[in-house]
PDB file of C-alpha atoms in Angstrom:
ATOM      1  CA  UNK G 586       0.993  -3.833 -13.255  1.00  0.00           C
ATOM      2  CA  UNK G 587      -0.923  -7.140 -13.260  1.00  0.00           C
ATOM      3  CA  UNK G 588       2.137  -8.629 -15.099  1.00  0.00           C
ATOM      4  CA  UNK G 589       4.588  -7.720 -12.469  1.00  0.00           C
ATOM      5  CA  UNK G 590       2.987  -8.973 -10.138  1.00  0.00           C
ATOM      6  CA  UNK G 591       2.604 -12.225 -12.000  1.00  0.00           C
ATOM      7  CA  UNK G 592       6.696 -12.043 -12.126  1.00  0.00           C
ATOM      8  CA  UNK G 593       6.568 -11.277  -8.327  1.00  0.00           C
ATOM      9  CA  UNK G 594       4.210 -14.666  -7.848  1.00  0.00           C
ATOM     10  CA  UNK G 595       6.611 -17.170 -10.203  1.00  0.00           C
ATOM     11  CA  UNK G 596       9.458 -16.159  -8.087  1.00  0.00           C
ATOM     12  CA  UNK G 597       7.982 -16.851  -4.878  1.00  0.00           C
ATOM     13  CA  UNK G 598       6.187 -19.918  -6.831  1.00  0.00           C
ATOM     14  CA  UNK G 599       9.739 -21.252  -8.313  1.00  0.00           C
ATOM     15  CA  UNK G 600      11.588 -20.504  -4.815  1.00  0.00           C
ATOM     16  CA  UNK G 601      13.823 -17.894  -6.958  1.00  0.00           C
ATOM     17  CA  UNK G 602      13.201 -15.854  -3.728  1.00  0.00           C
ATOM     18  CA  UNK G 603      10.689 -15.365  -0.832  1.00  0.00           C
ATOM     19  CA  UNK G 604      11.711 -11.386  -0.759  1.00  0.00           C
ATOM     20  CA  UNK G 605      10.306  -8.278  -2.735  1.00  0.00           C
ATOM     21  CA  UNK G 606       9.885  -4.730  -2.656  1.00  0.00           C
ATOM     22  CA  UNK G 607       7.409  -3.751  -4.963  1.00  0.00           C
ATOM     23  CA  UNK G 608       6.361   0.525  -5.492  1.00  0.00           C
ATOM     24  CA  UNK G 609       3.389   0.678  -7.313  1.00  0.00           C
ATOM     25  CA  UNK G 610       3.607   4.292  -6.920  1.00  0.00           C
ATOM     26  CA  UNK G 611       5.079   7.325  -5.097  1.00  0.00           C
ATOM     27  CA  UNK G 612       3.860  10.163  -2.876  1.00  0.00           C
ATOM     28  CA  UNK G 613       5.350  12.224  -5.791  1.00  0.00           C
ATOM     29  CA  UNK G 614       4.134  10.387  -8.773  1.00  0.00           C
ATOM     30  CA  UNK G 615       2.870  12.870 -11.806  1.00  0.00           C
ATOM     31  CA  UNK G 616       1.460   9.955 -13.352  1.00  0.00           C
ATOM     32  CA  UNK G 617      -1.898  10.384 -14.754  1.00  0.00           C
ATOM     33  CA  UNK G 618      -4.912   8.004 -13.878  1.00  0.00           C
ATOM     34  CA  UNK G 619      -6.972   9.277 -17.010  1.00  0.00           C
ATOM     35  CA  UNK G 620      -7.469   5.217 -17.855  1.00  0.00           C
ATOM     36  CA  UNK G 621     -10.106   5.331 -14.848  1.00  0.00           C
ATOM     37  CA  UNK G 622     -13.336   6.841 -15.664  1.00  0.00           C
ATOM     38  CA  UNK G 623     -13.968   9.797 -13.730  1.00  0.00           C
ATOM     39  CA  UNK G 624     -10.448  10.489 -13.593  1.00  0.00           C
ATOM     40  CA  UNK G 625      -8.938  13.664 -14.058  1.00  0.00           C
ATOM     41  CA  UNK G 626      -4.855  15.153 -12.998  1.00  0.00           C
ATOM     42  CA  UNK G 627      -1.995  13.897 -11.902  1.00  0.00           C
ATOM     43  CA  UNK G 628      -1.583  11.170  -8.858  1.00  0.00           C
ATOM     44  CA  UNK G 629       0.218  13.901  -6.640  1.00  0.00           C
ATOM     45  CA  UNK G 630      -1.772  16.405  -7.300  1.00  0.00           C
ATOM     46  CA  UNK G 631      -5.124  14.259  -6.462  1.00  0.00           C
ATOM     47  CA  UNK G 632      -3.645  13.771  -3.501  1.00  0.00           C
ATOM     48  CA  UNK G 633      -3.934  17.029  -2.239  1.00  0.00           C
ATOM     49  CA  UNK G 634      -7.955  17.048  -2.954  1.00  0.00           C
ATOM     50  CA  UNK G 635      -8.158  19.815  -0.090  1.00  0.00           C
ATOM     51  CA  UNK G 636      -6.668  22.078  -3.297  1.00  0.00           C
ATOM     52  CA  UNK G 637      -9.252  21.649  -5.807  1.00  0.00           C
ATOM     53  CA  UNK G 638      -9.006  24.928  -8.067  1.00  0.00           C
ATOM     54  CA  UNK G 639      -5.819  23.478 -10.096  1.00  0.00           C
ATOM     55  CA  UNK G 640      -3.421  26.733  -9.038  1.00  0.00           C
ATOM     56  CA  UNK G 641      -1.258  25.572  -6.107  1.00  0.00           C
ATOM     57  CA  UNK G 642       2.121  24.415  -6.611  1.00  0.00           C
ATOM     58  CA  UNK G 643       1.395  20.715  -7.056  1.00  0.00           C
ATOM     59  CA  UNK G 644      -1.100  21.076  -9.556  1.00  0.00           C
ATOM     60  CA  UNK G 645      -0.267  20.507 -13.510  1.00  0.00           C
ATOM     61  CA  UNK G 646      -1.223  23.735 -14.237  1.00  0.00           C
ATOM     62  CA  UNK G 647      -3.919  22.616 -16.687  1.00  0.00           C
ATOM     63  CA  UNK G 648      -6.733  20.363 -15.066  1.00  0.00           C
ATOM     64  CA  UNK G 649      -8.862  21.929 -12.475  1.00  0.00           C
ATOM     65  CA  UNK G 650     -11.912  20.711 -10.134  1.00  0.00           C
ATOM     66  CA  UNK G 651     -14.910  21.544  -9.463  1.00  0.00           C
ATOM     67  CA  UNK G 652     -15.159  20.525  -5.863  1.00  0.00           C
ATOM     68  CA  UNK G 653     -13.112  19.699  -3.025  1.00  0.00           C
ATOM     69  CA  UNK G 654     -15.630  16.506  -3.272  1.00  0.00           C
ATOM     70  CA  UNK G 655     -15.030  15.855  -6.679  1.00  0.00           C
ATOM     71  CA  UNK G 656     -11.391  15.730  -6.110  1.00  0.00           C
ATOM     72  CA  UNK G 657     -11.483  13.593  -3.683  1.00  0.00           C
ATOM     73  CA  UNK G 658     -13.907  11.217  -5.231  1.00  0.00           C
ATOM     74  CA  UNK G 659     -11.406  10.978  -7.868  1.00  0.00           C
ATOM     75  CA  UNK G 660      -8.421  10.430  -5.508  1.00  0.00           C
ATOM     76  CA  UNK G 661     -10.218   7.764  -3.981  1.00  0.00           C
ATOM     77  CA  UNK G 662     -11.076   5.919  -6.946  1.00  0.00           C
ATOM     78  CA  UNK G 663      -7.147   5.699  -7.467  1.00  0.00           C
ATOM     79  CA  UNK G 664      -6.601   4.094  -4.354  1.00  0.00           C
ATOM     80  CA  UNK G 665      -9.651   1.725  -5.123  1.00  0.00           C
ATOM     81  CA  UNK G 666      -7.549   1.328  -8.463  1.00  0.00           C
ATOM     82  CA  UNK G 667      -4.417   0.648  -6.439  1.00  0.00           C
ATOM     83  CA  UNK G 668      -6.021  -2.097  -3.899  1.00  0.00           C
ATOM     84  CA  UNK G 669      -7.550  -4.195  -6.490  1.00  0.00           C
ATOM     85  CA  UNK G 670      -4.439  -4.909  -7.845  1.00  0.00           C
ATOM     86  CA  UNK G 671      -3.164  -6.204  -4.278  1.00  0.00           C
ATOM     87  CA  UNK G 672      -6.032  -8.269  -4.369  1.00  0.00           C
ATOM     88  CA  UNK G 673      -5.466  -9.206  -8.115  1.00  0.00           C
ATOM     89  CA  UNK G 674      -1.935 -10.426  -5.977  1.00  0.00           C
ATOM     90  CA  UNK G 675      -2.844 -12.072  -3.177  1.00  0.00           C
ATOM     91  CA  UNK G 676      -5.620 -13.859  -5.071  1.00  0.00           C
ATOM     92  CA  UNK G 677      -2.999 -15.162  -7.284  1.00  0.00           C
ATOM     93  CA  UNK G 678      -0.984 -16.497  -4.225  1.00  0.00           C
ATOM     94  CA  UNK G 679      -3.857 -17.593  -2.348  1.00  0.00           C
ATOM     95  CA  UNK G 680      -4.504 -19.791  -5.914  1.00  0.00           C
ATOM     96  CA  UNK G 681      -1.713 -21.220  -5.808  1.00  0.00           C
ATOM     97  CA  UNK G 682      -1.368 -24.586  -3.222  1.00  0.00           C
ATOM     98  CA  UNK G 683       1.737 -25.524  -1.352  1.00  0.00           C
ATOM     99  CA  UNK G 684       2.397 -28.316   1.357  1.00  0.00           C
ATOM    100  CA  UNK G 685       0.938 -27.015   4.779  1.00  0.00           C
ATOM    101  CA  UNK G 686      -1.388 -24.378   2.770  1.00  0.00           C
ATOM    102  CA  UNK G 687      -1.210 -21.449   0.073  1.00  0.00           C
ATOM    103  CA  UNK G 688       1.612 -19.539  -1.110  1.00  0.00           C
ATOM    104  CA  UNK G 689       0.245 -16.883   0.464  1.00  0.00           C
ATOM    105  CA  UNK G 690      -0.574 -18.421   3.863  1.00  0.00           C
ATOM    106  CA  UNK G 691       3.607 -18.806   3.436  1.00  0.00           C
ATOM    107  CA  UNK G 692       4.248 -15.266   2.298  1.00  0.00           C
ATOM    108  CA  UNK G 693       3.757 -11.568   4.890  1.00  0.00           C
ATOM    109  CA  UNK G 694       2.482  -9.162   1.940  1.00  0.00           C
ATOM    110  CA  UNK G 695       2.269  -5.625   3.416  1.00  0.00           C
ATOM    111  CA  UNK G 696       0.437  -3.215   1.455  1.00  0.00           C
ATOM    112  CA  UNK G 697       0.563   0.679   2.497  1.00  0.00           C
ATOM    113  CA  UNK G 698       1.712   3.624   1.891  1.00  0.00           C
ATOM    114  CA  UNK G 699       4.448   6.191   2.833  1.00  0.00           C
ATOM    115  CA  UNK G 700       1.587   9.067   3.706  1.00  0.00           C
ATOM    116  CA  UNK G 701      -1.807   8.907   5.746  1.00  0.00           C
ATOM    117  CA  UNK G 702      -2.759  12.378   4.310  1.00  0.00           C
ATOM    118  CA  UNK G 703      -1.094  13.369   1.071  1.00  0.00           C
ATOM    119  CA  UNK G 704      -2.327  17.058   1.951  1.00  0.00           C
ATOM    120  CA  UNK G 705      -0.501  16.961   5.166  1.00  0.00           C
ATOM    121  CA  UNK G 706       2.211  15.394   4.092  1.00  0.00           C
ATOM    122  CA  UNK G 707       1.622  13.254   7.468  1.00  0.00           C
ATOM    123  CA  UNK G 708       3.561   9.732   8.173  1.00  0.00           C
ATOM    124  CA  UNK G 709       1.129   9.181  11.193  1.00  0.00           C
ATOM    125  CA  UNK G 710      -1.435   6.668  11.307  1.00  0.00           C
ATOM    126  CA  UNK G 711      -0.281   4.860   8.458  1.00  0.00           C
ATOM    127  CA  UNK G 712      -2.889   2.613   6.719  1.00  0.00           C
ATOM    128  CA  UNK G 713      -1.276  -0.701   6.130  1.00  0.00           C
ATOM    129  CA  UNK G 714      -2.556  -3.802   5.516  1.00  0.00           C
ATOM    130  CA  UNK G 715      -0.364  -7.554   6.619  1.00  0.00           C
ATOM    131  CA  UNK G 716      -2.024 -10.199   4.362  1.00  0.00           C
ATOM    132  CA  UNK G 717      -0.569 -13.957   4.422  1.00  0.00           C
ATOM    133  CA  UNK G 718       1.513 -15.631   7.325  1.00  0.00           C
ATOM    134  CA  UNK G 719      -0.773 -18.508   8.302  1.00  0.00           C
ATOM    135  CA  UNK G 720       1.881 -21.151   8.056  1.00  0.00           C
ATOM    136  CA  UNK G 721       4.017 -19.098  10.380  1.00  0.00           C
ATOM    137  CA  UNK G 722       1.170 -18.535  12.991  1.00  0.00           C
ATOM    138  CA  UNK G 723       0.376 -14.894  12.077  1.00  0.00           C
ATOM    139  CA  UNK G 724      -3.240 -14.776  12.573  1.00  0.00           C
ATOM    140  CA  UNK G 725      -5.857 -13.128  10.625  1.00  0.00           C
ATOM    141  CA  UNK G 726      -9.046 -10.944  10.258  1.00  0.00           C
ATOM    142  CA  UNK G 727      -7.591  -8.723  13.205  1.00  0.00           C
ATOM    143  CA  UNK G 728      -7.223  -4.663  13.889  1.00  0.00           C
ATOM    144  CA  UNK G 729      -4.067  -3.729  15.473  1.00  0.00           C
ATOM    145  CA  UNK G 730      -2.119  -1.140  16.085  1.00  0.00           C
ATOM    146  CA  UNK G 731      -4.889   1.553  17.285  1.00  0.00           C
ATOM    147  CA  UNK G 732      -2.041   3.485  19.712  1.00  0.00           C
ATOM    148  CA  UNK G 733      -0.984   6.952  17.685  1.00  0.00           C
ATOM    149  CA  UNK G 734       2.324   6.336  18.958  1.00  0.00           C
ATOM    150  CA  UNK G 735       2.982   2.823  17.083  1.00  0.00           C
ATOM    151  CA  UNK G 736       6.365   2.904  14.852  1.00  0.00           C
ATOM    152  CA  UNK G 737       5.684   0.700  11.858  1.00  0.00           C
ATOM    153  CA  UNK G 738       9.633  -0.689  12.541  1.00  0.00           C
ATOM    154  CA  UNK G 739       7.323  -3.223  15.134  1.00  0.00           C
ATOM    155  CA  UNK G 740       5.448  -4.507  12.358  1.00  0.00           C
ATOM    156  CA  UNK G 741       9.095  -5.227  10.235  1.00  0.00           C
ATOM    157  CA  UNK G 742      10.518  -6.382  13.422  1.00  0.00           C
ATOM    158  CA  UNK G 743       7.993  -8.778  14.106  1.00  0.00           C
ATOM    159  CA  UNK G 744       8.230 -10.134  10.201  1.00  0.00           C
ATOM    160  CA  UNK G 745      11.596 -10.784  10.300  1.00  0.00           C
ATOM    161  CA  UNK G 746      11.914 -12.428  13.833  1.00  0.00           C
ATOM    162  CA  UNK G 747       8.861 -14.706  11.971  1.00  0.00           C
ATOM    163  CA  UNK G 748      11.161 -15.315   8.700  1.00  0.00           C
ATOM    164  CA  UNK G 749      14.034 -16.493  11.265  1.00  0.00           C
ATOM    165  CA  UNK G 750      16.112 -13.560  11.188  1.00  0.00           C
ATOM    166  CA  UNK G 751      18.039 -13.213  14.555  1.00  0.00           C
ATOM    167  CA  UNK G 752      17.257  -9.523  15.707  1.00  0.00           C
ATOM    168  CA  UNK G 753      16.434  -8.079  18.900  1.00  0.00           C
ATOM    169  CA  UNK G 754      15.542  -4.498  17.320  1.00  0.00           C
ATOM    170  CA  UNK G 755      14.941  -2.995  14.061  1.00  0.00           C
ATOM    171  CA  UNK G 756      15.171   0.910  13.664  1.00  0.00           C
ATOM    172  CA  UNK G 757      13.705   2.793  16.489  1.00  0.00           C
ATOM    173  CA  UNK G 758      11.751  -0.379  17.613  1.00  0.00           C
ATOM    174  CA  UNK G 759      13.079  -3.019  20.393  1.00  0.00           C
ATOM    175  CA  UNK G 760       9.569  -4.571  21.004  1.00  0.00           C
ATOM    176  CA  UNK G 761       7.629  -6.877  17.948  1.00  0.00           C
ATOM    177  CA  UNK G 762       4.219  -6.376  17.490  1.00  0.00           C
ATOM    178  CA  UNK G 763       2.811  -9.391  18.454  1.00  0.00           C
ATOM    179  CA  UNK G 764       0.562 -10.975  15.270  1.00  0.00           C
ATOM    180  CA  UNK G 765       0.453 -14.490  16.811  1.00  0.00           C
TER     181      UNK G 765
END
């Protein structure tokens, strides 16, 4: 992981490209996060840590829980798993210095996920993170986006009207959340 990322920094670094899509992992992922301690069943099926008795549909069929707790203790030590290596990124950016400031205060790294609740299956109230974007005015340390109506196309629309792209809308959105 840590060495893609690395890949991910050089080509911002070397000017190779400014632009990158990166999935650390999918809403459907069997992958299994055994390497952390505590960890026990597949990525998908941690997500739904309501179902803890290791017999629903989503389950390996093998590894069980003891608790709805313990499940979710365990899910959430994946995603603890998960945000340390976006830090182990943007600390690498942030390292690295630039004319006006970091190669991260001249990079928009967002850092989320497709679900809110894996259980629910729910794309509301997505948890998403906008790190970077000081040279381009974005400014930081701030909440936004409290309204349960919010489309995350304002957040993209506002990134690429800041990265000079010439749009007015961008999916369902036709207003830019305003990070300035």
């Amino acid at each position: 992981m840590q060495s893609m990322m690395d890949m991910i920094v050089l080509a911002f670094w070397s000017d190779a490209t400014r632009v990158c899509t990166f999935m650390m992992d999918h809403g459907q992922s069997n992958r299994y996060f055994d390497f952390i301690d505590g960890v026990k069943g597949t990525w998908h099926a941690l997500s739904h840590w309501k179902d803890f008795g290791g017999k629903t549909e989503d389950d390996d069929g093998i590894t069980s829980w003891d608790s709805r707790e313990q499940k979710r203790e365990m899910y959430n030590r994946v995603t603890r798993w998960h945000t340390a290596q976006v830090a182990y990124f943007l600390q690498r950016l942030q390292s690295i210095e630039e004319p006006g400031g970091s190669l991260l205060d001249h990079s928009m790294v967002v850092y989320g996920s497709s679900l809110s609740d894996g259980h629910e299956h729910e794309a509301k109230n997505l948890p998403l993170v906008l790190a970077g974007g000081g040279a381009q005015g974005i400014k930081r340390g701030r909440l936004i986006g409290t309204r349960r109506d919010r489309s995350v196309s304002e957040l993209h629309l506002a990134m690429l009207q800041i990265a000079g792209v010439k749009i007015d809308k961008f999916a369902e959105s036709v207003s830019p959340l305003v990070l300035g």
